[in-house]
Coordinates of C-alpha atoms and ligand atoms in Angstrom, one line a residue:
M1 CA 0.0 0.0 0.0
D2 CA 1.2 3.6 -0.7
K3 CA 1.3 6.5 1.7
F4 CA 1.8 10.3 1.3
I5 CA 4.7 12.1 3.0
I6 CA 3.8 15.8 3.3
E7 CA 6.0 18.6 4.6
G8 CA 3.6 21.3 5.6
G9 CA 3.8 25.1 5.5
N10 CA 4.1 26.0 1.8
S11 CA 1.7 28.5 0.2
L12 CA 0.4 27.2 -3.2
Y13 CA 0.9 29.0 -6.5
G14 CA 0.1 28.0 -10.0
S15 CA -2.6 26.3 -12.0
V16 CA -4.3 22.9 -11.5
R17 CA -6.5 21.2 -14.1
I18 CA -9.6 19.3 -12.9
S19 CA -10.3 15.9 -14.3
G20 CA -13.6 14.3 -15.4
A21 CA -16.1 13.6 -12.6
K22 CA -16.0 10.1 -11.0
N23 CA -19.7 10.3 -10.2
A24 CA -20.6 11.2 -13.8
A25 CA -18.2 8.7 -15.4
L26 CA -19.6 5.7 -13.5
P27 CA -23.3 6.1 -14.5
A28 CA -22.3 7.1 -18.0
M29 CA -20.5 3.8 -18.4
A30 CA -23.5 1.8 -16.9
A31 CA -25.8 3.6 -19.4
A32 CA -23.9 1.8 -22.3
I33 CA -25.8 -1.3 -21.3
L34 CA -29.0 0.2 -22.6
T35 CA -27.8 -0.1 -26.2
S36 CA -26.0 -2.5 -28.5
D37 CA -24.3 0.3 -30.3
D38 CA -20.9 1.9 -29.3
V39 CA -20.9 4.4 -26.5
H40 CA -17.9 6.6 -26.7
L41 CA -17.0 8.6 -23.5
S42 CA -14.3 11.3 -23.5
G43 CA -12.8 13.4 -20.7
M44 CA -12.7 10.3 -18.6
P45 CA -10.7 10.5 -15.3
D46 CA -7.9 8.0 -14.5
L47 CA -9.3 6.6 -11.2
A48 CA -9.4 3.3 -9.4
D49 CA -13.2 3.3 -9.3
V50 CA -13.4 3.7 -13.1
T51 CA -11.0 0.8 -13.6
T52 CA -13.2 -1.2 -11.3
M53 CA -16.3 -0.4 -13.4
V54 CA -14.3 -1.4 -16.6
D55 CA -13.5 -4.7 -14.9
L56 CA -17.1 -5.2 -13.9
L57 CA -18.4 -4.6 -17.5
E58 CA -15.7 -6.8 -19.0
K59 CA -16.5 -9.6 -16.6
M60 CA -20.1 -9.4 -18.0
G61 CA -18.7 -10.0 -21.5
I62 CA -18.9 -6.3 -22.5
R63 CA -16.1 -5.0 -24.7
T64 CA -14.3 -1.8 -23.8
E65 CA -11.5 0.0 -25.7
G66 CA -9.2 2.8 -25.1
Y67 CA -9.2 3.3 -21.3
K68 CA -6.9 0.6 -19.9
E69 CA -4.6 0.7 -22.9
N70 CA -3.5 4.2 -22.1
A71 CA -3.1 3.6 -18.4
Q72 CA 0.6 4.7 -18.3
D73 CA 0.1 8.0 -20.1
T74 CA -0.7 10.5 -17.4
D75 CA -1.2 13.5 -19.7
L76 CA -3.7 11.9 -22.0
Q77 CA -7.3 13.0 -21.8
R78 CA -8.7 9.5 -21.5
S79 CA -11.6 8.2 -23.4
I80 CA -13.3 4.8 -23.6
T81 CA -15.6 3.0 -26.1
I82 CA -18.0 0.5 -24.7
N83 CA -20.0 -2.0 -26.7
T84 CA -22.3 -4.4 -24.8
S85 CA -23.5 -6.6 -27.7
G86 CA -21.2 -9.4 -26.5
I87 CA -22.7 -9.4 -22.9
N88 CA -23.0 -13.0 -21.7
T89 CA -23.9 -12.6 -18.0
Y90 CA -26.0 -10.2 -15.9
D91 CA -24.0 -10.8 -12.8
A92 CA -22.1 -8.2 -10.7
P93 CA -20.1 -10.4 -8.2
Y94 CA -19.5 -9.5 -4.6
E95 CA -15.7 -9.2 -5.0
L96 CA -16.2 -6.2 -7.3
V97 CA -19.3 -4.7 -5.7
K98 CA -17.7 -4.7 -2.3
T99 CA -14.8 -2.5 -3.6
M100 CA -17.1 -0.1 -5.4
R101 CA -20.8 0.2 -4.4
A102 CA -21.5 2.3 -7.5
S103 CA -21.5 -1.1 -9.3
V104 CA -25.2 -1.1 -8.3
L105 CA -25.7 1.3 -11.2
V106 CA -25.8 -1.7 -13.6
L107 CA -29.1 -2.8 -12.0
G108 CA -31.5 -0.4 -13.8
P109 CA -29.9 -0.8 -17.3
L110 CA -29.8 -4.6 -17.0
A111 CA -33.4 -4.8 -15.8
A112 CA -34.6 -2.5 -18.7
R113 CA -32.5 -4.1 -21.5
Y114 CA -32.4 -7.8 -20.5
G115 CA -35.0 -8.2 -17.9
S116 CA -32.5 -9.9 -15.7
A117 CA -29.8 -9.0 -13.2
R118 CA -28.0 -10.6 -10.3
V119 CA -26.0 -8.0 -8.3
S120 CA -24.4 -8.4 -5.0
L121 CA -25.8 -6.2 -2.2
P122 CA -23.2 -3.5 -1.7
G123 CA -23.1 -3.8 2.1
G124 CA -22.3 -0.8 4.2
C125 CA -19.2 1.3 4.0
A126 CA -17.1 3.5 6.3
I127 CA -19.5 6.5 6.1
G128 CA -22.7 4.6 6.7
S129 CA -25.0 1.7 6.1
R130 CA -26.0 3.1 2.7
P131 CA -29.0 0.9 1.9
I132 CA -30.3 0.7 -1.6
D133 CA -33.9 0.0 -0.6
L134 CA -35.1 3.0 -2.7
H135 CA -33.4 1.6 -5.8
L136 CA -35.2 -1.7 -5.3
K137 CA -38.6 -0.2 -4.5
G138 CA -38.3 1.9 -7.7
L139 CA -37.5 -1.1 -9.8
A140 CA -40.4 -3.1 -8.3
A141 CA -42.7 -0.2 -9.0
L142 CA -41.6 -0.5 -12.7
G143 CA -42.8 -4.1 -12.6
A144 CA -39.5 -5.9 -11.9
N145 CA -39.6 -8.9 -9.6
V146 CA -37.0 -8.2 -7.0
S147 CA -35.8 -10.8 -4.6
I148 CA -32.7 -11.1 -2.3
D149 CA -30.9 -14.3 -1.5
H150 CA -27.5 -15.1 -0.1
G151 CA -26.5 -11.5 -0.3
Y152 CA -27.5 -11.0 -3.9
I153 CA -30.3 -9.0 -5.5
N154 CA -32.1 -10.9 -8.2
I155 CA -34.1 -8.9 -10.8
K156 CA -36.5 -10.5 -13.2
A157 CA -38.7 -8.5 -15.5
K158 CA -40.5 -9.3 -18.8
K159 CA -40.9 -5.7 -19.8
L160 CA -40.7 -2.8 -17.4
K161 CA -43.9 -0.7 -17.2
A162 CA -44.0 3.0 -16.4
A163 CA -44.9 4.1 -12.9
K164 CA -45.1 7.1 -10.6
I165 CA -42.2 6.9 -8.1
V166 CA -41.8 9.1 -5.1
F167 CA -38.4 8.7 -3.3
D168 CA -38.6 9.0 0.5
T169 CA -35.2 10.6 0.6
T170 CA -33.2 12.1 -2.3
T171 CA -30.9 9.5 -3.7
V172 CA -28.3 10.3 -6.4
T173 CA -27.6 6.8 -7.7
G174 CA -31.2 5.7 -6.9
T175 CA -32.4 8.5 -9.3
E176 CA -29.8 7.4 -11.9
N177 CA -30.8 3.7 -11.7
I178 CA -34.6 4.4 -12.1
M179 CA -34.1 7.1 -14.8
M180 CA -32.0 4.6 -16.8
A181 CA -34.5 1.8 -16.3
A182 CA -37.5 4.0 -17.2
T183 CA -36.0 4.9 -20.6
L184 CA -37.0 1.5 -22.0
A185 CA -40.2 1.0 -20.0
E186 CA -43.6 1.0 -21.6
G187 CA -45.3 4.3 -20.9
T188 CA -44.3 7.5 -19.1
T189 CA -42.6 7.3 -15.7
V190 CA -42.7 10.2 -13.2
V191 CA -40.0 10.3 -10.5
E192 CA -40.6 12.8 -7.6
N193 CA -38.0 13.9 -5.1
A194 CA -35.4 13.1 -7.8
A195 CA -31.8 14.1 -7.2
K196 CA -30.7 17.3 -8.9
E197 CA -26.9 16.8 -8.8
P198 CA -25.0 17.9 -12.0
E199 CA -24.0 14.3 -12.5
V200 CA -27.7 13.3 -12.7
T201 CA -28.4 16.1 -15.1
S202 CA -25.4 15.0 -17.2
L203 CA -26.6 11.4 -17.3
A204 CA -30.0 12.6 -18.5
E205 CA -28.3 14.6 -21.3
Q206 CA -26.4 11.5 -22.3
L207 CA -29.5 9.3 -22.3
V208 CA -31.4 11.9 -24.4
R209 CA -28.5 11.9 -26.9
M210 CA -29.0 8.1 -27.0
G211 CA -32.7 8.7 -28.0
A212 CA -34.3 8.7 -24.6
R213 CA -37.2 11.1 -23.8
I214 CA -36.5 12.8 -20.5
K215 CA -37.9 16.1 -19.1
G216 CA -37.2 17.8 -15.8
A217 CA -33.5 17.0 -15.4
G218 CA -32.1 19.3 -12.7
T219 CA -35.4 19.6 -11.0
D220 CA -37.0 17.3 -8.4
I221 CA -39.5 15.9 -10.9
L222 CA -38.3 13.8 -13.8
V223 CA -40.7 12.7 -16.6
I224 CA -39.3 9.8 -18.7
E225 CA -41.3 8.6 -21.7
G226 CA -40.2 5.1 -22.5
V227 CA -38.9 4.3 -26.0
H228 CA -38.4 1.0 -27.8
K229 CA -34.6 1.2 -28.3
L230 CA -31.7 3.4 -27.6
Q231 CA -28.7 4.2 -29.9
G232 CA -25.1 4.7 -29.2
C233 CA -23.6 8.1 -28.6
S234 CA -20.4 10.1 -28.0
F235 CA -20.4 12.0 -24.8
D236 CA -18.0 14.2 -22.8
I237 CA -17.7 13.6 -19.0
I238 CA -18.3 16.8 -17.0
P239 CA -15.5 18.1 -14.8
D240 CA -15.4 16.8 -11.2
R241 CA -16.9 19.5 -8.9
I242 CA -15.8 17.7 -5.8
E243 CA -12.2 17.5 -7.0
A244 CA -12.4 21.2 -7.9
G245 CA -13.9 22.1 -4.5
T246 CA -11.1 20.1 -2.8
Y247 CA -8.4 22.2 -4.5
I248 CA -10.3 25.4 -3.8
I249 CA -10.3 24.6 -0.1
A250 CA -6.6 23.5 -0.2
A251 CA -5.7 26.8 -1.8
A252 CA -7.8 28.7 0.7
A253 CA -6.2 26.9 3.6
S254 CA -2.6 27.1 2.4
G255 CA -2.6 30.7 1.2
G256 CA -1.1 31.7 -2.1
E257 CA -2.8 32.0 -5.5
V258 CA -4.1 29.0 -7.4
E259 CA -6.1 28.8 -10.6
I260 CA -8.4 25.8 -10.8
T261 CA -9.1 25.2 -14.5
N262 CA -11.5 22.9 -16.5
C263 CA -14.2 23.3 -13.9
N264 CA -17.7 24.7 -13.8
P265 CA -18.1 27.4 -11.1
R266 CA -21.9 27.1 -11.4
H267 CA -21.6 23.6 -9.9
L268 CA -19.9 25.0 -6.8
D269 CA -22.1 27.9 -5.8
A270 CA -22.8 26.6 -2.3
L271 CA -19.1 26.2 -1.6
L272 CA -18.1 29.5 -3.2
F273 CA -20.8 31.3 -1.1
K274 CA -19.1 29.9 2.1
I275 CA -15.6 30.7 0.9
K276 CA -16.7 34.3 0.4
E277 CA -18.4 34.3 3.8
A278 CA -15.1 33.1 5.3
G279 CA -13.5 36.3 3.8
I280 CA -11.5 34.5 1.2
S281 CA -11.4 36.1 -2.2
Y282 CA -11.7 34.4 -5.5
T283 CA -12.3 35.3 -9.1
E284 CA -13.9 33.1 -11.8
T285 CA -14.4 32.7 -15.5
D286 CA -16.9 30.3 -17.1
S287 CA -14.4 27.4 -16.7
S288 CA -12.0 28.3 -13.9
I289 CA -11.8 29.7 -10.4
T290 CA -8.8 31.5 -9.0
V291 CA -8.4 31.5 -5.2
K292 CA -6.0 34.1 -3.7
R293 CA -5.2 34.5 0.0
E294 CA -2.4 36.1 1.9
K295 CA -1.0 33.4 4.2
Q296 CA -1.5 35.3 7.4
S297 CA -4.9 36.9 6.5
R298 CA -7.8 36.1 8.7
I299 CA -10.3 33.3 7.8
R300 CA -13.7 33.8 9.3
S301 CA -15.3 30.8 10.9
V302 CA -18.5 29.9 9.1
S303 CA -21.0 27.1 9.7
I304 CA -22.3 24.6 7.1
K305 CA -25.0 22.0 6.9
T306 CA -24.7 19.3 4.2
M307 CA -27.8 18.8 2.1
P308 CA -28.7 17.5 -1.4
Y309 CA -27.6 19.7 -4.4
P310 CA -27.7 22.6 -4.8
N311 CA -26.9 23.0 -1.2
F312 CA -23.5 22.3 0.5
P313 CA -22.3 18.9 -0.7
T314 CA -21.5 16.2 1.8
D315 CA -18.5 15.2 -0.3
L316 CA -16.8 18.6 0.6
Q317 CA -17.7 18.5 4.3
A318 CA -14.5 16.9 5.6
Q319 CA -12.3 19.2 3.5
F320 CA -14.2 22.3 4.7
M321 CA -13.8 21.2 8.3
T322 CA -10.0 21.3 7.9
L323 CA -10.3 24.8 6.6
M324 CA -12.4 25.8 9.6
T325 CA -9.7 24.6 12.0
Q326 CA -8.0 27.9 10.8
G327 CA -11.1 30.0 11.4
D328 CA -11.1 32.9 13.8
N329 CA -13.9 31.7 15.9
T330 CA -16.2 28.7 16.1
S331 CA -17.8 26.8 13.2
V332 CA -20.7 24.4 13.5
I333 CA -20.6 21.6 10.8
T334 CA -23.7 19.5 10.5
E335 CA -23.7 16.3 8.4
T336 CA -27.2 15.4 7.4
I337 CA -26.7 12.9 4.5
F338 CA -24.6 10.1 6.0
E339 CA -24.8 8.8 9.6
N340 CA -21.0 8.3 10.0
R341 CA -19.2 10.9 8.0
L342 CA -17.3 12.6 10.9
M343 CA -14.5 10.0 11.2
H344 CA -11.8 12.5 10.0
V345 CA -12.4 14.4 13.3
G346 CA -10.3 11.9 15.3
E347 CA -7.4 12.2 13.0
L348 CA -7.6 16.0 12.8
R349 CA -7.7 16.1 16.6
R350 CA -4.5 14.1 16.7
M351 CA -3.0 16.9 14.7
G352 CA -4.0 19.5 17.3
A353 CA -7.5 20.5 16.0
D354 CA -10.0 21.5 18.6
I355 CA -13.2 19.8 17.5
R356 CA -16.1 18.4 19.6
V357 CA -18.7 16.0 18.1
E358 CA -22.3 15.9 19.3
G359 CA -24.2 13.3 17.2
N360 CA -23.9 14.5 13.5
I361 CA -22.6 17.9 14.5
A362 CA -19.0 18.9 14.8
I363 CA -18.1 22.1 16.7
V364 CA -14.8 23.4 15.3
K365 CA -12.9 26.0 17.3
G366 CA -10.3 28.0 15.4
K367 CA -7.7 29.1 15.1
T368 CA -5.5 26.0 16.0
G369 CA -2.0 25.4 14.8
L370 CA -1.9 21.9 13.3
M371 CA 1.1 19.7 13.9
G372 CA 2.3 17.1 11.4
A373 CA 1.6 13.4 12.5
P374 CA 1.2 9.9 11.2
I375 CA -2.5 9.6 10.2
M376 CA -4.7 7.1 8.5
A377 CA -7.2 7.7 5.8
T378 CA -10.6 6.0 6.3
D379 CA -12.7 7.0 3.3
L380 CA -12.3 8.9 0.1
R381 CA -13.2 12.4 1.1
A382 CA -11.8 12.1 4.7
S383 CA -8.5 11.3 3.1
A384 CA -8.6 14.5 1.2
S385 CA -9.3 16.5 4.4
L386 CA -6.3 14.9 6.0
V387 CA -4.0 15.7 3.1
I388 CA -5.1 19.4 3.3
A389 CA -4.4 19.3 7.0
G390 CA -0.9 18.0 6.2
L391 CA -0.4 20.9 3.8
I392 CA -1.0 23.5 6.5
A393 CA 0.5 21.6 9.5
D394 CA 3.8 22.3 11.0
G395 CA 6.2 19.6 10.1
R396 CA 5.8 16.2 8.5
T397 CA 2.5 14.3 8.0
E398 CA 2.3 10.7 6.8
V399 CA -1.1 9.8 5.4
S400 CA -1.4 6.0 5.1
R401 CA -4.0 3.9 3.2
I402 CA -4.2 6.5 0.4
Y403 CA -5.8 3.9 -1.9
H404 CA -8.9 5.6 -0.6
L405 CA -7.7 8.7 -2.3
D406 CA -6.8 7.0 -5.5
R407 CA -10.5 5.9 -5.9
G408 CA -11.6 9.5 -6.5
Y409 CA -8.6 11.8 -7.1
E410 CA -6.4 11.6 -10.2
I411 CA -2.6 11.8 -9.4
M412 CA -3.3 14.1 -6.4
E413 CA 0.4 14.2 -5.4
K414 CA 1.4 15.3 -8.8
K415 CA -1.3 18.0 -9.0
L416 CA -0.4 19.3 -5.5
S417 CA 3.4 19.2 -6.2
S418 CA 2.8 21.2 -9.4
I419 CA 1.5 24.1 -7.4
G420 CA 4.2 24.1 -4.8
A421 CA 3.1 21.6 -2.2
R422 CA 5.8 19.2 -0.7
V423 CA 4.0 15.9 -1.2
K424 CA 5.4 12.6 -2.3
R425 CA 4.0 9.1 -2.6
V426 CA 6.0 6.3 -1.1
K427 CA 5.4 2.6 -0.6
E428 CA 4.3 1.8 3.0
Ligands
EPZ1 C1 -23.8 9.4 -4.3 O1 -23.8 8.2 -3.5 C2 -22.3 9.6 -4.6 N1 -21.7 8.5 -5.2 C3 -21.6 9.9 -3.2 O2 -20.2 10.2 -3.5 C4 -22.3 11.1 -2.5 O3 -21.7 11.3 -1.3 C5 -23.8 10.8 -2.4 O4 -24.3 10.5 -3.7 C6 -24.5 12.0 -1.8 O5 -24.3 13.1 -2.6 C7 -21.9 8.3 -6.6 O6 -22.5 9.1 -7.2 C8 -21.2 7.1 -7.2 P1 -27.4 8.7 -2.0 P2 -25.3 7.5 -3.3 O7 -28.2 7.5 -2.5 O8 -26.1 7.6 -4.5 C9 -29.9 7.2 1.8 C10 -18.0 10.1 -3.2 O9 -17.3 10.4 -2.2 N2 -30.4 6.1 0.9 O10 -27.7 10.0 -2.6 O11 -25.0 6.2 -2.8 C11 -28.4 7.0 2.0 O12 -28.1 6.1 3.1 C12 -19.2 9.4 -2.9 O13 -17.7 10.3 -4.4 C13 -31.4 5.2 1.4 O14 -31.7 5.3 2.6 O15 -25.9 8.4 -2.1 C14 -27.9 8.4 2.4 O16 -28.2 8.7 3.8 C15 -19.4 9.0 -1.5 N3 -31.9 4.3 0.6 C16 -28.8 9.3 1.5 O17 -30.0 8.4 1.2 C17 -31.5 4.2 -0.7 O18 -32.0 3.3 -1.5 C18 -28.2 9.8 0.3 O19 -27.6 8.7 -0.4 C19 -30.5 5.1 -1.2 C20 -30.0 6.1 -0.4

């Protein structure tokens, strides 16, 4: 396993380019199951989770080209062509699903196209139990026969039939699964309390390009008129707003001047509002954000509450908490999406942060000088918060188990080093 060695204290200067969004690439790949034509995706990120999805598709007999062949070339803007005509099994085995729960995104497309799927239940993960009951209720509402045995979900469906589906809670991949399934169902499906994340809207755009009839993307009511067949398409993966937000926060915390390019500022309004409230200045163009802060300047403590898009994203909560350890007062951070997404608090406290947890609320007292320490990553975004802590801590920080990072951040040590951070990746 690899770890990061970080020498803290440097301000960051330069430009960092954002990669394609993990949470857009994964559903985009699953959507290829809905057609026997080629689906060509460009702007793909080089991430462990994407490789896992390639492995899952290939295990089902689906042909992919272009992604793994270019694995060594770090500067290439990756693309992939997926063709599912050779599919020979509808199984998503436990050993793949347990490493990446987003494998459940094959459920909806398999049910719609083949009327059959056998997908391992994803189980919980570090940040919470993360049930998929809403996915399964939605598929059952569309007429699928859903059963669970020996840890596997079995789906059987002659032909999916449209339905009105109301999600009890907003679910991103649940919305994506049901939207994909409904594209080939008979009749017109209405999904209420649908997720509005940009990755959901992007998937809707891709499906429409494949011939689907979808209205309401980006709102909480989706209307999907089923069609008989979908065609292939070429589609560009949107930039990763969470990666972009992570670098915005890293620049704000470290001080300096960093331009974050190939991003969409409109996907980051909730974060940018809080960055401004914290007294940190930034400028933006339609595809970049530049953060500029004098190292000793004051950071105002601000409070956040994570909510579904367009509110403050849960995937930036841990990173923002690190920034708030440098605030000038007290910040209250409330996590409402996942029941166990405050695990980074323990590691930040070991570095000297003054944080108290009460249920799903963290009370962060600033300004505390952080001290470098050996720390361990626990989940993808917590890892990012610990790396940012290492960038601003006094002395050396070793972040172990950074395979968590590699799932969602493309060559983070190279991107950080290119803007002046002292980060290197070593074998543990
Ligand atoms: C997606 O996960 C993202 N993953 C997550 O990103 C992100 O944190 C999350 O949305 C919230 O924004 C991908 O898109 C691949 P949810 P998802 O279903 O879809 C409950 C990252 O770091 N729920 O929106 O799994 C659930 O327990 C990852 O990139 C049910 O109760 O999240 C949670 O409390 C982490 N039943 C809430 O809804 C269900 O059937 C939101 O979960 C489904 C969800």
